[in-house]
Short mmCIF file of C-alpha atoms in Angstrom, two decimals:
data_model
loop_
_atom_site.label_atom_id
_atom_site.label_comp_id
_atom_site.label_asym_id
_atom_site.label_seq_id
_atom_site.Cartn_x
_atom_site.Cartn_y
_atom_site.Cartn_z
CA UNK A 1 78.23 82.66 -47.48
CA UNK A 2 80.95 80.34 -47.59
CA UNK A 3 78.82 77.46 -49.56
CA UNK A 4 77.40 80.24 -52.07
CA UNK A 5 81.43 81.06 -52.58
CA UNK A 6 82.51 77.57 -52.59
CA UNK A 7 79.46 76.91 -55.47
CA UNK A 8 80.85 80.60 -57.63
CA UNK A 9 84.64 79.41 -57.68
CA UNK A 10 83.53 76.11 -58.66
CA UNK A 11 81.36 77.18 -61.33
CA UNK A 12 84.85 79.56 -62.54
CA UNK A 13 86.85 76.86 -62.75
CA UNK A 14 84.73 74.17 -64.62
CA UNK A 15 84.03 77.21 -67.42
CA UNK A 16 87.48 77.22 -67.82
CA UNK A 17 87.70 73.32 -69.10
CA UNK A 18 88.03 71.59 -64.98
CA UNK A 19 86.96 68.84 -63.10
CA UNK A 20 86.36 69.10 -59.73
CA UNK A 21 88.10 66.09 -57.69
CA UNK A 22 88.26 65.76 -54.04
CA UNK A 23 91.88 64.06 -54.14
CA UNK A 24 94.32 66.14 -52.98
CA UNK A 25 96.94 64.13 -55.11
CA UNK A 26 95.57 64.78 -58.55
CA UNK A 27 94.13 67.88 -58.45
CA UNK A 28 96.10 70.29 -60.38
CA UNK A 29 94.21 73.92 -58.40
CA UNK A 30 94.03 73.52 -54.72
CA UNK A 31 91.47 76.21 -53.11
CA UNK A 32 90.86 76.13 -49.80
CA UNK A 33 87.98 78.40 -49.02
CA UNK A 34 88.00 79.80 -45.46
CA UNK A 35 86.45 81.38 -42.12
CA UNK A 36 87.56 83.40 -39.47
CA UNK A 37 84.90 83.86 -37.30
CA UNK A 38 86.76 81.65 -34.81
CA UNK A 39 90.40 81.49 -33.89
CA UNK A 40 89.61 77.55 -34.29
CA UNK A 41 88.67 77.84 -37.26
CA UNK A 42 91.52 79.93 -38.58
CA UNK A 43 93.42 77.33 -36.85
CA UNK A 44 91.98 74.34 -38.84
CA UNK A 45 92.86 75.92 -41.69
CA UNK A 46 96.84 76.02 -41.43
CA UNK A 47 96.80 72.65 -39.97
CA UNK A 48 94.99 71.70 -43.07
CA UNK A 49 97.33 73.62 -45.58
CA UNK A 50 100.62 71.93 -43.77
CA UNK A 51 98.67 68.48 -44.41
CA UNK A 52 98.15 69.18 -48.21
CA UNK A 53 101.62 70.40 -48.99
CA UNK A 54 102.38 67.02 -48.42
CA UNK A 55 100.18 65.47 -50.41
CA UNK A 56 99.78 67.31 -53.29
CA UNK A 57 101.41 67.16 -56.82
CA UNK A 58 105.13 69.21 -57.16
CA UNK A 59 103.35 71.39 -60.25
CA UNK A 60 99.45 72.26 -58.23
CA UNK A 61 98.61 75.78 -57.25
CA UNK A 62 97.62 75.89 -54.27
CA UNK A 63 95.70 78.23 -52.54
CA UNK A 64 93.67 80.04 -49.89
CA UNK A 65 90.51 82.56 -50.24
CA UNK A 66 87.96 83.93 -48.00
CA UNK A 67 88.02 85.52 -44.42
CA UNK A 68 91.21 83.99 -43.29
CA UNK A 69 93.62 85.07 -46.28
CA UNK A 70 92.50 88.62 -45.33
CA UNK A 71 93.19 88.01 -41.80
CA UNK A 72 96.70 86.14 -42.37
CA UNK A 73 97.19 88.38 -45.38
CA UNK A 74 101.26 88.00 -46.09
CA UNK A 75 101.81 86.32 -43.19
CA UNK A 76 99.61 83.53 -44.72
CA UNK A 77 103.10 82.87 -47.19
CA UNK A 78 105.69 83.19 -44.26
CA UNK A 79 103.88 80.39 -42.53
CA UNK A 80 102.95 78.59 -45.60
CA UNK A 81 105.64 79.24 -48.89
CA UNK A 82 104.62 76.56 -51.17
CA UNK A 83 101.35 78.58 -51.26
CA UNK A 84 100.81 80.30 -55.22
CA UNK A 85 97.71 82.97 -53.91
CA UNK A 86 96.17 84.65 -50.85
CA UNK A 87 92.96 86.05 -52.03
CA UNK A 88 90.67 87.40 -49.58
CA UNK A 89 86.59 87.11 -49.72
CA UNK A 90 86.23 90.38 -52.39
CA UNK A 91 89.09 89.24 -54.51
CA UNK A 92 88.55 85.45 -55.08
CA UNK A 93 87.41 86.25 -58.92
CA UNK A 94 90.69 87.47 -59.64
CA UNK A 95 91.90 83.46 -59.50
CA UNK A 96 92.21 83.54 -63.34
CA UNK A 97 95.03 86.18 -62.99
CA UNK A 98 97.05 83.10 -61.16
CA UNK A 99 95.99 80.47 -63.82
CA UNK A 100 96.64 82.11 -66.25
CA UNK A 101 100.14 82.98 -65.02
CA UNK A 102 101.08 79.73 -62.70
CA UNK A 103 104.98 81.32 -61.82
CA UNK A 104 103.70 84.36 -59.78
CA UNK A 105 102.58 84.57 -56.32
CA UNK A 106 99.27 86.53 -56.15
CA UNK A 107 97.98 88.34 -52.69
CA UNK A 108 94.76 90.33 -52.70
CA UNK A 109 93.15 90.89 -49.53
CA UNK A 110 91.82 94.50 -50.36
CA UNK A 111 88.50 95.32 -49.48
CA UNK A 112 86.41 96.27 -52.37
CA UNK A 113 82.86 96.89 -53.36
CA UNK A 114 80.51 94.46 -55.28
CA UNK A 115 82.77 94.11 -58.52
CA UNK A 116 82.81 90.20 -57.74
CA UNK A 117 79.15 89.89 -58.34
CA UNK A 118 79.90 91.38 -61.58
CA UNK A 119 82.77 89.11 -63.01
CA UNK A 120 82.01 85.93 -61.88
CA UNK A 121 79.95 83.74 -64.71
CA UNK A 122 76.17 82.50 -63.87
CA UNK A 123 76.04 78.73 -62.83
CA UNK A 124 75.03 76.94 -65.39
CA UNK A 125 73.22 74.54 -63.08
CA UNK A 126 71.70 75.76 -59.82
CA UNK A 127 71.53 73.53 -56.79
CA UNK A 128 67.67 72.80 -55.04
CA UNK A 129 68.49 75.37 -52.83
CA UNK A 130 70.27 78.72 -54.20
CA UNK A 131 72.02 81.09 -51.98
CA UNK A 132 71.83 84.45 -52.98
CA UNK A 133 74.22 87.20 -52.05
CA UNK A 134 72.34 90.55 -51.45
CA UNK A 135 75.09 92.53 -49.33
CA UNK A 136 78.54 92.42 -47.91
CA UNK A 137 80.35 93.43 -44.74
CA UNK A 138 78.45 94.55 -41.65
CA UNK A 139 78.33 98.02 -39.68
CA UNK A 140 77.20 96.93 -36.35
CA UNK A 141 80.80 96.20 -35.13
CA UNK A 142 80.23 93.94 -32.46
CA UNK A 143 83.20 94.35 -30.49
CA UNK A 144 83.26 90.13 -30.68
CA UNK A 145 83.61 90.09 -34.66
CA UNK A 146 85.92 90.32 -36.95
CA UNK A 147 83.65 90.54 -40.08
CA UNK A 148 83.99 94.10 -40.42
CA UNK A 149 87.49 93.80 -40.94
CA UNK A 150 87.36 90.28 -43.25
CA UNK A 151 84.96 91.83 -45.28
CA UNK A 152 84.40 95.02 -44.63
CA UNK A 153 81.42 97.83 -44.71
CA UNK A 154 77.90 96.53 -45.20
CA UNK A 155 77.08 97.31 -48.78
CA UNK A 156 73.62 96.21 -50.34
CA UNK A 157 73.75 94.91 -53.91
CA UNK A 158 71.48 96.55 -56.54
CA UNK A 159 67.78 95.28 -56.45
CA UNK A 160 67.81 94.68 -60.31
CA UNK A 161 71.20 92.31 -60.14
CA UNK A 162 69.39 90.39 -57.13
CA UNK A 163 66.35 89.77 -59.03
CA UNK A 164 68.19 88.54 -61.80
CA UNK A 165 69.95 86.24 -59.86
CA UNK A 166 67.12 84.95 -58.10
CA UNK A 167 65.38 84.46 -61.91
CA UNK A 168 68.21 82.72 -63.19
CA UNK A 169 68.40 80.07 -60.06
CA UNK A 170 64.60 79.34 -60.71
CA UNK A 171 65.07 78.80 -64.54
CA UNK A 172 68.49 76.41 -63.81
CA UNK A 173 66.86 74.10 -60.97
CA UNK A 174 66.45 76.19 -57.96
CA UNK A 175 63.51 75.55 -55.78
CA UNK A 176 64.23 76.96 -52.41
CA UNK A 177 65.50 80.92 -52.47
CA UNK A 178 67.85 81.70 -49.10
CA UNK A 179 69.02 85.23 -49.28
CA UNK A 180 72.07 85.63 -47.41
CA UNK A 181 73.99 88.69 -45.73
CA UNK A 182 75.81 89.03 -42.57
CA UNK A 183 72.71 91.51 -41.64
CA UNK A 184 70.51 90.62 -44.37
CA UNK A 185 67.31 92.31 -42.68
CA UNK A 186 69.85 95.12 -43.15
CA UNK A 187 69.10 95.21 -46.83
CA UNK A 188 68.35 98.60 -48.52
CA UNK A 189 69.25 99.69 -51.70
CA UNK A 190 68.07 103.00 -53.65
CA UNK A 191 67.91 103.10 -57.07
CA UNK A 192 68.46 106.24 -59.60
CA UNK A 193 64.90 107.57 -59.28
CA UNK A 194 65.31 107.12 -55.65
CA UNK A 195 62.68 104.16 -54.61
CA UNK A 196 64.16 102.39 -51.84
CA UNK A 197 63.89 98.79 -51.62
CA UNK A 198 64.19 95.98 -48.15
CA UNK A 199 64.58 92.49 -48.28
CA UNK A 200 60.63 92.05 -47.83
CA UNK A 201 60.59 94.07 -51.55
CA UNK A 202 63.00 91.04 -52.20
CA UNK A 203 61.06 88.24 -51.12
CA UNK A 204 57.95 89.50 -52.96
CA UNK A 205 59.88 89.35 -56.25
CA UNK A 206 61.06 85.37 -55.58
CA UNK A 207 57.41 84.61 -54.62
CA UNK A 208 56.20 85.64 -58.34
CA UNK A 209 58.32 82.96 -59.88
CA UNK A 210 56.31 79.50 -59.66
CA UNK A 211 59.60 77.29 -60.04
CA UNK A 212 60.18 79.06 -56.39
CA UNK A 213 58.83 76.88 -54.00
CA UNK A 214 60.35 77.78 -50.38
CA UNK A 215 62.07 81.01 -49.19
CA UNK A 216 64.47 82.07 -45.98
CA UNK A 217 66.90 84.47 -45.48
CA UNK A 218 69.59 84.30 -42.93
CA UNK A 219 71.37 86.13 -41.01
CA UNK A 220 69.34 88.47 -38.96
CA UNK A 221 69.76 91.39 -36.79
CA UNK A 222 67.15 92.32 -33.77
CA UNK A 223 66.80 95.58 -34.80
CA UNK A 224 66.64 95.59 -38.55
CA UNK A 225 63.54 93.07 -38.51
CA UNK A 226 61.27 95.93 -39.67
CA UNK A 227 57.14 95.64 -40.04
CA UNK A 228 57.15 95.00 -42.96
CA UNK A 229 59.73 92.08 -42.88
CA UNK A 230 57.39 91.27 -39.96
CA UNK A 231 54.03 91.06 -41.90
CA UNK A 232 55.29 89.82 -44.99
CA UNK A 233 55.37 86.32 -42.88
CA UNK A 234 51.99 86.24 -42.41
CA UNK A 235 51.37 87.47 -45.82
CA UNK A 236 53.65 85.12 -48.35
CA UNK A 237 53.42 81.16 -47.55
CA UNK A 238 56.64 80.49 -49.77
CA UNK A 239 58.38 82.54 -46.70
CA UNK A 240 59.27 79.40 -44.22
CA UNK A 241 57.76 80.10 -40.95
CA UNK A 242 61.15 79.97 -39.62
CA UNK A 243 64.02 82.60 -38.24
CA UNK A 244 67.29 82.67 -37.59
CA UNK A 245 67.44 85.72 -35.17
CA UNK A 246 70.42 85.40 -32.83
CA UNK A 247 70.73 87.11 -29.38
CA UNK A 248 74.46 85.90 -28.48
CA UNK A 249 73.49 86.79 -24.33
CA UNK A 250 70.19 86.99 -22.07
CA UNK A 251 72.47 89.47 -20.02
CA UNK A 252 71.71 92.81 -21.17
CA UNK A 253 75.41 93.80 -19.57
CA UNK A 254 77.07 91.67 -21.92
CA UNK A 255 75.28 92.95 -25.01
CA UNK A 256 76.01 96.11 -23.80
CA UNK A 257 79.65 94.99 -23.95
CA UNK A 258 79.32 93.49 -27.13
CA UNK A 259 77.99 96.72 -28.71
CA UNK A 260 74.78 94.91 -29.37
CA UNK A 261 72.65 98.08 -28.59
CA UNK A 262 69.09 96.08 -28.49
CA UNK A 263 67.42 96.06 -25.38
CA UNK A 264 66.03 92.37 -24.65
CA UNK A 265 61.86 93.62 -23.91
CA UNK A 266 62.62 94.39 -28.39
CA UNK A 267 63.93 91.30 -28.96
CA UNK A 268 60.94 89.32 -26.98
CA UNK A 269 58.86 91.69 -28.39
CA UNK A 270 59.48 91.34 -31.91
CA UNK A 271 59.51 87.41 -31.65
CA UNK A 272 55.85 88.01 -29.57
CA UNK A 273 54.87 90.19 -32.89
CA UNK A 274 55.95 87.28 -35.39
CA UNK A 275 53.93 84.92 -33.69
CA UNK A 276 50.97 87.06 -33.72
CA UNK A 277 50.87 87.74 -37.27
CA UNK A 278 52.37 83.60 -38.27
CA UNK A 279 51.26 81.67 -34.97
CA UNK A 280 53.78 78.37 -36.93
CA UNK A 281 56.71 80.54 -36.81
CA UNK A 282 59.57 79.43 -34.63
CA UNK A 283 62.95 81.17 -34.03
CA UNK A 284 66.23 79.33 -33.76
CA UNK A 285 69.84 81.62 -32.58
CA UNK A 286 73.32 81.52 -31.67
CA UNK A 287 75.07 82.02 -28.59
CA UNK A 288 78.13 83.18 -26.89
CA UNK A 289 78.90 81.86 -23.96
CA UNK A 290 82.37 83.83 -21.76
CA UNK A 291 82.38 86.99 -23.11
CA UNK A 292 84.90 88.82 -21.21
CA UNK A 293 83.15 90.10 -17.81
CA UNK A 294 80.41 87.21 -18.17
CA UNK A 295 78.68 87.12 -14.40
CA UNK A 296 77.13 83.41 -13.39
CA UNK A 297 74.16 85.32 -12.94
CA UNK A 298 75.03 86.91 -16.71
CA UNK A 299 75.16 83.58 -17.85
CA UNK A 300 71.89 82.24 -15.45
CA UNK A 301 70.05 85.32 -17.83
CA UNK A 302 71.09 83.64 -20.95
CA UNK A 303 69.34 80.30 -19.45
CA UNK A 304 66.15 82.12 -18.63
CA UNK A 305 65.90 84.09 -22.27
CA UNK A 306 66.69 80.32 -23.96
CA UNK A 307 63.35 79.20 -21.87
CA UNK A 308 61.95 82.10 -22.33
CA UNK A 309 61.58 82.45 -26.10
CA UNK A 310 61.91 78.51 -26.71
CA UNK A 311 64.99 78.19 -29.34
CA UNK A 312 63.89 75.05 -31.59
CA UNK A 313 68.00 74.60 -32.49
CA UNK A 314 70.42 77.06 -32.17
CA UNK A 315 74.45 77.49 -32.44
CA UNK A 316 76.41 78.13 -29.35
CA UNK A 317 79.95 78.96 -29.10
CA UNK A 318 82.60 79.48 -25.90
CA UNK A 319 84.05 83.46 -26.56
CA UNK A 320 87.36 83.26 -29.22
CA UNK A 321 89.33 86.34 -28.88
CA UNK A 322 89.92 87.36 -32.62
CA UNK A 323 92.20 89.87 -33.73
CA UNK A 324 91.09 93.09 -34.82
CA UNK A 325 88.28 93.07 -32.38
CA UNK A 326 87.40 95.34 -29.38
CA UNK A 327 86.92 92.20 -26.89
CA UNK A 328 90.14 91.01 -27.31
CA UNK A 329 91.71 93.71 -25.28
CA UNK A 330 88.91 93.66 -22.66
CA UNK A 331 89.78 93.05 -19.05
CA UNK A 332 88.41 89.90 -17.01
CA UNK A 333 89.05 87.47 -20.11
CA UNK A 334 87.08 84.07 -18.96
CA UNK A 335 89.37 81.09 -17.95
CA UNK A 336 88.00 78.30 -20.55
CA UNK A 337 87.70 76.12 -18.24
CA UNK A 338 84.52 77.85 -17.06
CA UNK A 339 83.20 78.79 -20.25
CA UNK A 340 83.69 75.34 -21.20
CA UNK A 341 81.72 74.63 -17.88
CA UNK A 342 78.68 76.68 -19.47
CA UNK A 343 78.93 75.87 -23.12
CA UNK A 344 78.10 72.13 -21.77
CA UNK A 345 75.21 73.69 -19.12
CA UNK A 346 73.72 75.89 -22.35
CA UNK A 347 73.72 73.13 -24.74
CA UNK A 348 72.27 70.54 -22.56
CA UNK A 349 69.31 72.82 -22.29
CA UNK A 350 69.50 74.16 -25.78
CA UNK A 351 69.75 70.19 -27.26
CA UNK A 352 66.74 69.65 -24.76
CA UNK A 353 64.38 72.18 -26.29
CA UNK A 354 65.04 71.04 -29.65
CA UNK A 355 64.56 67.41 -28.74
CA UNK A 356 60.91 68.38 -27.41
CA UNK A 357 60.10 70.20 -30.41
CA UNK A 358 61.27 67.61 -32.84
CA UNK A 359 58.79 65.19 -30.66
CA UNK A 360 56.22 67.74 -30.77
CA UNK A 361 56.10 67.41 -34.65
CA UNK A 362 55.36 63.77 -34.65
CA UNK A 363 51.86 62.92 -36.22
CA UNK A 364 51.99 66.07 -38.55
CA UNK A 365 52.31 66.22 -41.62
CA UNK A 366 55.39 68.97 -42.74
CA UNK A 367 56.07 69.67 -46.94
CA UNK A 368 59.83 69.15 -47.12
CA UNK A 369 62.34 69.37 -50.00
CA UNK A 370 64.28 66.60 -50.77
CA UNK A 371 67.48 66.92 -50.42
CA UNK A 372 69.09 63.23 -51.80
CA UNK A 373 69.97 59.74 -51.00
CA UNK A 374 71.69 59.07 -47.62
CA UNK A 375 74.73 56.99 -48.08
CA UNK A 376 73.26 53.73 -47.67
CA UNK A 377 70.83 54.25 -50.85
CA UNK A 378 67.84 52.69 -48.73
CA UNK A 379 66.39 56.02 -47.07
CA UNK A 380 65.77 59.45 -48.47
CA UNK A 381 66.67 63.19 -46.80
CA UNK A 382 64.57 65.64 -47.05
CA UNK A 383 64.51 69.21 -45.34
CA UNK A 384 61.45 70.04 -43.05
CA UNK A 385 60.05 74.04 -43.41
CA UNK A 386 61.97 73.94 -39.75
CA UNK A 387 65.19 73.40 -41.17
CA UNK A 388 65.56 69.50 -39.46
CA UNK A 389 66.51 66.69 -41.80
CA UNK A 390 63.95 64.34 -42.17
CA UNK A 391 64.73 60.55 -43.26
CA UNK A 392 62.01 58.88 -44.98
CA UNK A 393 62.53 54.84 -46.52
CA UNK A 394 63.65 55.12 -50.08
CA UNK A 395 60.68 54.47 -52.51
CA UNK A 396 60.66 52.94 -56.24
CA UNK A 397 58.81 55.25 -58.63
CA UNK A 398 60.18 58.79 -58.83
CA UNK A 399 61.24 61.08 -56.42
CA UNK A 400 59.36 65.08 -55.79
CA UNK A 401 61.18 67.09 -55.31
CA UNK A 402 58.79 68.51 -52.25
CA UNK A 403 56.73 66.05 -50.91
CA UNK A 404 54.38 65.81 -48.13
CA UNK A 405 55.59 64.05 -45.01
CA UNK A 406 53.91 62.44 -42.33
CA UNK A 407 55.88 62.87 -39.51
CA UNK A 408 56.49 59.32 -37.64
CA UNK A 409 59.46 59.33 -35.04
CA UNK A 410 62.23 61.77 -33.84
CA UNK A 411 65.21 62.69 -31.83
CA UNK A 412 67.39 65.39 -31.21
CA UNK A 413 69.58 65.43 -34.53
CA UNK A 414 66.39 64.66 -36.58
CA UNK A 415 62.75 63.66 -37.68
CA UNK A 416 62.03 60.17 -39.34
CA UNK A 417 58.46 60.02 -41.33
CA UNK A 418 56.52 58.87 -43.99
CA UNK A 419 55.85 60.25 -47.86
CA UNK A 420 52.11 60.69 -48.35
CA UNK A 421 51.09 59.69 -52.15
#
């Protein structure tokens, strides 16, 4: 979400007459764009506003949008003054209002609908792979997250304005489609006459345009993964065989705690009915590891559902309190130095089953998207259906951008291989 914001305030600013620079110390608009998911995170950013103060010109605006200006809100200015604008995740098109009058101070953190969708101008150049929007906010309120407060209610975006989207990305250089929600399997959306449509309705739409070679969607939720989101992988081939489906515990205590209301035999069974009906699909997931109350034999469950289902990468985290969130004012909070203990027990497994799948993909051959140079020039990175970078040797005549890869060596972080002519 955060990239696909980064790309639309970018894309603002250069139809107003800019050039983006990455030097603090010429830049005349400084935007940092930020997440809260973590208190590190939120952390990361006022260290990095303190840093830039310093650095940047007397006369630059200078500024903050996303999930942490609506968690700082005006306490964002107390801690920061030289800051011009405080714009929270729904309110970052309103930045003209502060460009276009440089002596004000502008905070809006409110929590609107879709009106940002509707202001913000079309890139005029879409990236390989486009990330497209099709909801906001979330109304599962796990009692861990703060999304519900950074950016409110889950509302799905009209099927018509998605489609559009998705049309325009294919005709400006888009070749991969991700669709992107904080429940995206969530999607539904009614229109007048009162058809409902779901992000399978969605994919089928991106799969008619030809320039659309690849599609994923991320962020899902065990219990919105529907059958027909099911079948529709074993139906569309431009739908990676891939999922992000995260679980966060193996302990069905702690989802219970969490207000994750799925009971684990759905979640192995759904990822038992994807495999029946795509036997290439594999799941990847993220975890919390501490959650207030956490058991070692809690945590031993979250062991045995990673071995269980067979994670090919996945994102684990040690439990950050975060304000505005039920588990922050739970009892039997988790020293860190034993989550820390298990974040390094859970990863060493975790990095373990994605090192053996990585090795079981050499001698295949994979259809990746390039993705550009490395920074030596003399090898190329390209994107496996999987999700892994693969690095191939840089090669003379042009460049596909999909190619067929014969898959030659590999680690943990990655694949190496060879393009097939």
């Amino acid at each position: 979400m955060n990239v696909y914001d980064g790309q639309r305030i970018a894309a603002m600013l250069t139809a107003r007459g800019m050039n983006q620079t990455n030097d603090v110390s010429k830049a005349d608009v400084i935007i940092l764009n930020t997440c809260a998911v973590r208190a590190k995170a939120t952390d990361k950013v006022f260290s990095a506003l303190g840093r830039i103060r310093n650095e940047k010109k007397p006369d630059a605006l200078f500024g903050i949008v996303g999930c942490v200006a609506r968690e700082a809100g005006a306490d964002a200015f107390r801690r920061i003054p030289e800051l011009n604008f405080v714009l929270g995740p729904q309110s970052y098109h309103k930045l003209p209002e502060i460009l276009d009058n440089p002596d004000t101070k502008l905070l809006n953190i409110d929590l609107g609908g879709l009106e940002k969708f509707d202001e913000l101008p079309q890139m005029e150049k879409s990236p390989a792979v486009a990330y497209i929007p099709i909801q906001e906010g979330c109304n599962h309120c796990c009692t861990y997250c703060i999304v519900p407060y950074t950016r409110g209610r889950e509302i799905s975006r009209p099927f018509e304005d998605v489609v559009k989207d998705v049309i325009h990305a294919s005709k400006t250089g888009a070749i991969e489609i991700c669709f992107l929600g904080q429940n995206v399997n969530g999607y539904k959306y009614t229109d007048k006459a009162g058809k409902i449509y779901r992000l399978s309705d969605l994919i089928k739409e991106a799969a008619k345009l030809d320039a659309i070679k690849r599609i994923r969607f991320t962020s899902s939720y065990p219990t919105e993964m529907t059958d027909d989101l099911i079948d529709i992988f074993g139906t569309e081939p431009k739908l990676l065989p891939f999922l992000n489906m995260p679980i966060q515990s193996g302990s069905q205590n702690v989802l219970t705690r969490m207000n994750r209301p799925y009971a684990l035999d759905l979640y192995i069974d759904i990822v038992d009915k994807l495999k029946r009906t795509r036997s290439d699909i594999q799941i990847s997931s993220d975890f919390i590891v501490g959650f207030p109350g956490e058991t070692d034999e809690d945590f031993e469950k979250t062991i045995d559902i990673a071995k269980r289902i067979k994670y090919i990468n996945s994102y684990s985290f040690k439990y950050s309190p975060r304000p505005h969130t039920a588990a922050a004012l739970m009892p039997n909070q988790i020293p860190e130095n034993i989550k820390a203990k298990r974040l390094a027990i859970l990863d060493s497994y975790l990095n373990e089953l994605q090192r053996d799948f990585n090795q079981s993909c050499i001698g295949k051959i994979l259809t990746c998207l390039y993705e550009g140079p490395d920074k030596t020039g003399k090898h190329l990175v390209y994107r496996t259906p999987y999700m892994q970078q693969c690095i191939t040797d840089a090669i003379d005549d042009n460049v596909s951008s999909i190619a067929k890869i014969e898959i030659t060596a590999a680690n943990k972080a990655s694949l190496r291989g060879k393009i097939l002519k």
